[in-house]
Short mmCIF file of C-alpha atoms in Angstrom, two decimals:
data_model
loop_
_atom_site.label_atom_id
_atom_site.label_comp_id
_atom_site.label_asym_id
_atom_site.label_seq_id
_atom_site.Cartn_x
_atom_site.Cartn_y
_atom_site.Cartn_z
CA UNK H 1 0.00 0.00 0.00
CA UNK H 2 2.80 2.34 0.68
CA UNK H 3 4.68 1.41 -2.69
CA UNK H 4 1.18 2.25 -4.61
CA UNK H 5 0.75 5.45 -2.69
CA UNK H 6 4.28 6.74 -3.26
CA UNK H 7 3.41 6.12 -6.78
CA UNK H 8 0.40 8.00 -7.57
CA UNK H 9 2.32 10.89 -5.71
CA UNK H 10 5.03 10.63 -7.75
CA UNK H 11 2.85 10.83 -10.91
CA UNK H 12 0.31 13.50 -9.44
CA UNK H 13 3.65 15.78 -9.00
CA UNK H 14 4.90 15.01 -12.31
CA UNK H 15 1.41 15.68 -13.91
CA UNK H 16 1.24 18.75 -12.23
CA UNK H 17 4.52 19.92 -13.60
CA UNK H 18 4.26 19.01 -17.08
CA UNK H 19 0.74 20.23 -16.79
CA UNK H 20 2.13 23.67 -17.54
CA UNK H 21 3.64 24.99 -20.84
CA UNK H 22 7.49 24.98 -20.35
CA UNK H 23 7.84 27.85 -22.98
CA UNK H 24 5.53 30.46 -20.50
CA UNK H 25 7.57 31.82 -17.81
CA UNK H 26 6.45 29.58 -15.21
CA UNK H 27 6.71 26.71 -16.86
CA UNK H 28 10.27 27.50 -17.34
CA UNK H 29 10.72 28.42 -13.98
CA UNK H 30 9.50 25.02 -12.98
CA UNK H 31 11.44 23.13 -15.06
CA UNK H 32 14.89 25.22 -13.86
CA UNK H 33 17.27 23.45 -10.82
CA UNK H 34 16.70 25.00 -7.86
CA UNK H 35 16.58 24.96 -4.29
CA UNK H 36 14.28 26.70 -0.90
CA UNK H 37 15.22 27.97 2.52
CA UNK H 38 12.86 27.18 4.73
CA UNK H 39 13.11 29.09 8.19
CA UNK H 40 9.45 28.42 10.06
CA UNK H 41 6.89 26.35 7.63
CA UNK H 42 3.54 25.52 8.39
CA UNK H 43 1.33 21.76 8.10
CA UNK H 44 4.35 19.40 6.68
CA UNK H 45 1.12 18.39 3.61
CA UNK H 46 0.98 21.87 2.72
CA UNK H 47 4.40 22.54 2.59
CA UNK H 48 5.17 18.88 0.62
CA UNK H 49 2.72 20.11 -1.76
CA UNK H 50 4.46 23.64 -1.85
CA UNK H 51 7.74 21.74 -2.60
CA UNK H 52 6.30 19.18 -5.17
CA UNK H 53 4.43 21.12 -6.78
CA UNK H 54 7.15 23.65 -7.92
CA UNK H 55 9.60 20.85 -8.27
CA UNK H 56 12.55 22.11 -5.67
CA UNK H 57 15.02 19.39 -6.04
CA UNK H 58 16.51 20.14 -2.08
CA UNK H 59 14.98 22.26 1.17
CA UNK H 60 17.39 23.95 3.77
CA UNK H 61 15.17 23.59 6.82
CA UNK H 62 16.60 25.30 10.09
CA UNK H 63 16.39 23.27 12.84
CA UNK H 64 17.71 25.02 15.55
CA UNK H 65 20.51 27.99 17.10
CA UNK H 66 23.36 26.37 19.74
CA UNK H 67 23.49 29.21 22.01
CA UNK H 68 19.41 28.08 22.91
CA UNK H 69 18.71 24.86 21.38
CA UNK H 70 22.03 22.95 22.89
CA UNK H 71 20.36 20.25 24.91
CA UNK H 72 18.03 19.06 21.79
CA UNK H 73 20.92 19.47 19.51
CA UNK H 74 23.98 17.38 20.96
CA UNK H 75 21.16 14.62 21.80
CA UNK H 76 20.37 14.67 17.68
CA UNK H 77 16.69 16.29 18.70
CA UNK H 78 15.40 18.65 15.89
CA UNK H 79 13.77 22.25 17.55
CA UNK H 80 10.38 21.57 16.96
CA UNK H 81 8.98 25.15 15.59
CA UNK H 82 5.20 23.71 17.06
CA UNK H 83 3.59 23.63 13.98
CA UNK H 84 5.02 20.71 12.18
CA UNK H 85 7.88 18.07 13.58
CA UNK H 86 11.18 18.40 11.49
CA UNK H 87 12.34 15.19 11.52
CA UNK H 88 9.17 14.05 10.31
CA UNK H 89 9.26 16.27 7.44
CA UNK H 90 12.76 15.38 6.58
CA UNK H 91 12.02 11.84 6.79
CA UNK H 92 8.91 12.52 4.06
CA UNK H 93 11.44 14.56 1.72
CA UNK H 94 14.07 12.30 1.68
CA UNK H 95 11.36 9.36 0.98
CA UNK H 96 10.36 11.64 -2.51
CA UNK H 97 13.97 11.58 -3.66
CA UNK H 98 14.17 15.88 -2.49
CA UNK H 99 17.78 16.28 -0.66
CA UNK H 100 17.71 17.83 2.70
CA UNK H 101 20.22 19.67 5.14
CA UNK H 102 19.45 20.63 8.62
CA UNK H 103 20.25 24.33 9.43
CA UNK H 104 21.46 25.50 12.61
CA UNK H 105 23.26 28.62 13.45
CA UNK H 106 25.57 29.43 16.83
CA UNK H 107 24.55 32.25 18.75
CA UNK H 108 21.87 35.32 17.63
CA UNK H 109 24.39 37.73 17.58
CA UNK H 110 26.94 36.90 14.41
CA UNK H 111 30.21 37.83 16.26
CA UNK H 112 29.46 35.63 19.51
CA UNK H 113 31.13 32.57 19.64
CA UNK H 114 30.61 32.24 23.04
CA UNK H 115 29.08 28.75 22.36
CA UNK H 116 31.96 27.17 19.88
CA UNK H 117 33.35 25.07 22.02
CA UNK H 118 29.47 23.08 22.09
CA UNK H 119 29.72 22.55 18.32
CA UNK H 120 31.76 19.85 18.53
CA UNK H 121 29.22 17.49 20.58
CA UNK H 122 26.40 19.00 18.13
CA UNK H 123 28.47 17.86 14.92
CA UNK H 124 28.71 14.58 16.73
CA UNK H 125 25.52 14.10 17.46
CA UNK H 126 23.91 14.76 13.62
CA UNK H 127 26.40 12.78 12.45
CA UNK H 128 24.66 9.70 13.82
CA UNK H 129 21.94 11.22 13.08
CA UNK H 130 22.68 11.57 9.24
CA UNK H 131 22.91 7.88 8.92
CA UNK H 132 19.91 7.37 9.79
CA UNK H 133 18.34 10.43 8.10
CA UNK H 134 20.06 10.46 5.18
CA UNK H 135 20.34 14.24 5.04
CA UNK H 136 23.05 15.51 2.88
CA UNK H 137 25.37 18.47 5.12
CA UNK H 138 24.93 19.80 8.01
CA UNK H 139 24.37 23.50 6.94
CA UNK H 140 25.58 26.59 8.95
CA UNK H 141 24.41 30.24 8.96
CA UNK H 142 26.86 31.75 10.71
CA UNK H 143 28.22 35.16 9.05
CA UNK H 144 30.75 36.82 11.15
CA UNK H 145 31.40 40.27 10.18
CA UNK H 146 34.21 40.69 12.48
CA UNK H 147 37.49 39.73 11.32
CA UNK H 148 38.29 38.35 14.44
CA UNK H 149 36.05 35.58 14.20
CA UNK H 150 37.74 34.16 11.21
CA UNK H 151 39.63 31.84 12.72
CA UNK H 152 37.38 30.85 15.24
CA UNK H 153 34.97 30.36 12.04
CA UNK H 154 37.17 28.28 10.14
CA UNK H 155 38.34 26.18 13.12
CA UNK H 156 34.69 25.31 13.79
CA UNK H 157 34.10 23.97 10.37
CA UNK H 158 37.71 21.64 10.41
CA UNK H 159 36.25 20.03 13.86
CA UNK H 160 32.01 19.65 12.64
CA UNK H 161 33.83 17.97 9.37
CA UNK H 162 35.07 15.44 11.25
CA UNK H 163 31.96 13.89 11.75
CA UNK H 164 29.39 15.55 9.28
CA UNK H 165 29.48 16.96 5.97
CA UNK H 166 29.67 20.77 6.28
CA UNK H 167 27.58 23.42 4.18
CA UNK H 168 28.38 26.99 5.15
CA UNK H 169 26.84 30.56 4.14
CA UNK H 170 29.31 32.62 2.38
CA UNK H 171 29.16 37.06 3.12
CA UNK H 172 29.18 38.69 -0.48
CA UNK H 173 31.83 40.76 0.97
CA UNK H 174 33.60 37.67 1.79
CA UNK H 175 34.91 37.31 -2.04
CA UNK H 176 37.20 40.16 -2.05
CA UNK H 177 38.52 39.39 1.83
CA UNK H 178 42.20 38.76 1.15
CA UNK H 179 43.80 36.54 3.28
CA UNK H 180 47.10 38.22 3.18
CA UNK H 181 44.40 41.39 5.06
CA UNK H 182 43.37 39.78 7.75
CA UNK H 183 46.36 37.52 8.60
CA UNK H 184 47.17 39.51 11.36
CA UNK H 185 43.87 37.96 13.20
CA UNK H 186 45.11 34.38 13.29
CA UNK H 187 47.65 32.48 14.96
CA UNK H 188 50.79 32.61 13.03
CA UNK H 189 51.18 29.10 13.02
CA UNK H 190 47.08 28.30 12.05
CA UNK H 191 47.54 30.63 9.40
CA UNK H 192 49.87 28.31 7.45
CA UNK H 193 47.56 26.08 6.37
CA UNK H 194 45.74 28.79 4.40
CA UNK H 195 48.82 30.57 3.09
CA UNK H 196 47.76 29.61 -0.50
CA UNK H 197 44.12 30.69 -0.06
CA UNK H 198 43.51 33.93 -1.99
CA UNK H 199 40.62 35.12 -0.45
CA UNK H 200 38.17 33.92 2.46
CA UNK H 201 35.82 32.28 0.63
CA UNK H 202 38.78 29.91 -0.54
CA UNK H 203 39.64 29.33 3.09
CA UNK H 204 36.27 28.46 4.07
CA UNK H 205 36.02 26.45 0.38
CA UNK H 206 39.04 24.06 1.70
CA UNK H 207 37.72 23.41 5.12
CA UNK H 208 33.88 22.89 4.31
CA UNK H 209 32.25 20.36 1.44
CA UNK H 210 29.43 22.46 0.12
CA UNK H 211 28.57 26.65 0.21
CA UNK H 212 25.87 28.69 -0.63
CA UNK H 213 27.05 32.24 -1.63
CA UNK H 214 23.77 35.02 -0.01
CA UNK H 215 24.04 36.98 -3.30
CA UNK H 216 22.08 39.48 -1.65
CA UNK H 217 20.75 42.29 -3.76
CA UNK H 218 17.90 44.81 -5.51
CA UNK H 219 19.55 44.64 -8.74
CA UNK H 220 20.48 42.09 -11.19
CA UNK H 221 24.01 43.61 -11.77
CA UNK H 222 24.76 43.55 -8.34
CA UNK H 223 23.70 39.90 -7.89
CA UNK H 224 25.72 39.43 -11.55
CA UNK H 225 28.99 40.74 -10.20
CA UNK H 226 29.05 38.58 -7.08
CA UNK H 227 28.62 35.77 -9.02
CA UNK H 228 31.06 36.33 -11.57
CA UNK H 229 33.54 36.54 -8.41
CA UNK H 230 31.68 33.70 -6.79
CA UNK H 231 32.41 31.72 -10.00
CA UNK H 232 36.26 32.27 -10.42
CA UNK H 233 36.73 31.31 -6.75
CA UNK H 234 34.57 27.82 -6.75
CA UNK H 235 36.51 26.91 -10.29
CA UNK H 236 40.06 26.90 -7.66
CA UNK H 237 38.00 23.91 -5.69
CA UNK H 238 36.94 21.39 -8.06
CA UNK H 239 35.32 19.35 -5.24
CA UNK H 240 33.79 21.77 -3.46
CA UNK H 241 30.23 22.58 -4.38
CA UNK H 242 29.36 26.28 -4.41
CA UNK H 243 25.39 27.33 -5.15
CA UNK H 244 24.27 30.96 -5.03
CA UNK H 245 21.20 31.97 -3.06
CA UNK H 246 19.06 34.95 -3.67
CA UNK H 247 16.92 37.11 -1.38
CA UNK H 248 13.01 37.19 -1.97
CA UNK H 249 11.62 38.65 0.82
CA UNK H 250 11.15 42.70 0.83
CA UNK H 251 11.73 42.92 4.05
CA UNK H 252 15.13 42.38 4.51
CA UNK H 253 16.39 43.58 1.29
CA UNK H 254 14.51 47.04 0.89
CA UNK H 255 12.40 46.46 -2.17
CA UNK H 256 14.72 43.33 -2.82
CA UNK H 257 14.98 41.16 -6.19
CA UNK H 258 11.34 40.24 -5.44
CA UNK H 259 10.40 43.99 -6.24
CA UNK H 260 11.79 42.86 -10.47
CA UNK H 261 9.65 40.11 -10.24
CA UNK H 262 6.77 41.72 -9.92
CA UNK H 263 8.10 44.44 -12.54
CA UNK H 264 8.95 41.65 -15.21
CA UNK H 265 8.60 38.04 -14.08
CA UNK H 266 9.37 36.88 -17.01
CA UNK H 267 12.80 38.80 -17.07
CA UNK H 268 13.30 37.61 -13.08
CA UNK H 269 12.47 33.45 -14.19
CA UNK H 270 15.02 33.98 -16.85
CA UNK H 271 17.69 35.12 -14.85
CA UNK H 272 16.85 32.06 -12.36
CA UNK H 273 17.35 29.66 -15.06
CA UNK H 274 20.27 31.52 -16.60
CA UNK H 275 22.13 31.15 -12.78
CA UNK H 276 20.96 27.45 -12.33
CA UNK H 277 22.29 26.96 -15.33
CA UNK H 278 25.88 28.43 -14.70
CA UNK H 279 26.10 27.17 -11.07
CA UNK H 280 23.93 24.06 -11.77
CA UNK H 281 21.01 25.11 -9.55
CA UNK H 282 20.20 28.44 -7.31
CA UNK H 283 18.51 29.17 -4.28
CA UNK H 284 15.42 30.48 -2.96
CA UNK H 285 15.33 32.34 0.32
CA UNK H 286 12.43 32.24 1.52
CA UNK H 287 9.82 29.82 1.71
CA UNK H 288 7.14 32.41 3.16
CA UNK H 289 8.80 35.49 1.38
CA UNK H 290 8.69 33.52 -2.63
CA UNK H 291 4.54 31.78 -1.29
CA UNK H 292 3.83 35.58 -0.75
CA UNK H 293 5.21 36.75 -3.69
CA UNK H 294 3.66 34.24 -5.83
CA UNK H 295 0.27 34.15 -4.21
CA UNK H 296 0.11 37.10 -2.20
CA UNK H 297 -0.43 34.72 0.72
CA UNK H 298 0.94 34.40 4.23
CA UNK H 299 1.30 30.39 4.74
CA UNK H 300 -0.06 29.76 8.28
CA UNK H 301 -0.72 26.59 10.08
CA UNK H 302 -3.99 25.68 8.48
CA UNK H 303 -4.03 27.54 5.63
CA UNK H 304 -4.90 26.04 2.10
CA UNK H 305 -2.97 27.45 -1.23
CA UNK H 306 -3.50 27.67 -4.12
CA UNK H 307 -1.16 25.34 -6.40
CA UNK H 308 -0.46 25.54 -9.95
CA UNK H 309 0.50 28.63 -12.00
CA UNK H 310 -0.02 32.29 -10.84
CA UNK H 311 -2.03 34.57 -12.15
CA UNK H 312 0.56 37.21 -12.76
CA UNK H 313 2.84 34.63 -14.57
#
């Protein structure tokens, strides 16, 4: 019964997908690589749907912060955000062939590492976790803008490797960091390992397996430029896999990249596929931010959407 019913879901999705014509925007949108953030999300059916039905191939879902979730974390517990229980959901994407990473950040304030020294039994404990789970990195947001922290950064990431993949967010303004700038804020002898890294990003790039670059902007230049820098870095770390992410939520980027959408969505789903193209899939962040954008609809708990192509598309 559970074969037969992961069947007809797998064909409802694909119906719904090739339901569309790939030449309008949306349908091109659809059929481009790409990937969601997902900070709070409401019923796990809704949000399935939500995922299925616009065919993201993998889901960032955070699952916690050290500096309050600690206990749950180092015991492999997920932060249940009360509305829908995480490992549950991740078990139910991972089923439907849609790869997963835990987020989990250290403290609220960016230049805290108070709580560092914890990371290690965290790291441990999703480790055993992930072979159970399946999931495919551990993925930190942590985004020091103190150049102080670097070390400290980097150092965290060398001792969570050793018993989880590692995903980390990379700063924009990370790209044009120079090593050789900030050298003074490491240990002499810690430095030497990176004394051949250009920039940070190439210093994170050889101590992490996977990155996602916040290409945070309100323009498409902007975003452009980063990525062309973004690009040239990643191609110096063959095995490293570098995706960009872009911002879709007003409210934390001024009128942000959502505000071209709604000028020209057909310009904005070009772009997308143009970028999942180049990097071989790109990012959405946010789950609510992109549902509102679409739909002009908050997702709540028990709320109902409405699934298939928008209006303004």
């Amino acid at each position: 019964m559970k074969i037969i019913t992961f069947l007809i879901c797998i064909i409802s999705c694909f119906n719904i997908i090739n339901s569309i014509d790939p030449s309008t925007p949306f349908g091109s949108y659809l059929q481009t690589k790409k990937f969601l953030y997902v900070w709070a999300y409401p019923n796990s059916e809704n949000f399935l749907k939500f995922v299925k039905d616009h065919n993201f191939t993998r889901v960032y879902i955070y699952v916690g912060c050290v500096e309050w979730d600690y206990d749950k974390l180092s015991k492999g517990n997920f932060y249940d955000s009360g509305n829908s229980d995480a490992k549950e959901l991740f078990q139910k994407l991972i089923s439907q062939n849609i790869e997963v990473e835990p987020v989990i950040y250290l403290n609220d304030s960016p230049n805290d590492f108070s709580n560092v020294e914890k990371m290690e039994e965290v790291a441990k404990a999703m480790g055993q976790l992930q072979k159970t789970l399946k999931f495919k990195a551990l993925h930190f947001d942590v985004e020091p803008s103190n150049t102080s922290n670097f070390q400290s950064l980097l150092k965290m990431y060398e001792t969570a490797r050793k018993y989880v993949p590692v995903s980390a967010i990379l700063k924009p303004g990370w790209l044009n960091k120079n090593m050789v700038d900030v050298k003074n804020k490491f240990d002499e002898e810690y430095f030497e390992n990176f004394k051949n890294c250009e920039t940070f990003v190439d210093a994170i790039m050889t101590v992490t397996d996977y990155s996602d670059l916040m290409a945070y902007s309100n323009t498409y230049s902007i975003i452009e430029n980063f990525l062309s820098k973004y690009d040239e870095i990643r191609k110096r770390h063959p095995e490293h896999e570098a995706k960009p992410v872009i911002e879709l939520d007003p409210n934390i980027t001024n009128d942000g990249i959502a505000a071209e959408f709604k000028k020209d969505n057909k310009k904005f789903f070009e772009f997308l596929e143009k970028v999942s193209k180049q990097f071989d899939g790109i990012t959405i962040h946010n789950y609510i931010a992109w549902n509102i954008d679409l739909y002009s609809n908050k997702p709540t708990k028990d709320s109902e959407y409405y699934f298939g192509e928008p209006k303004q598309c």
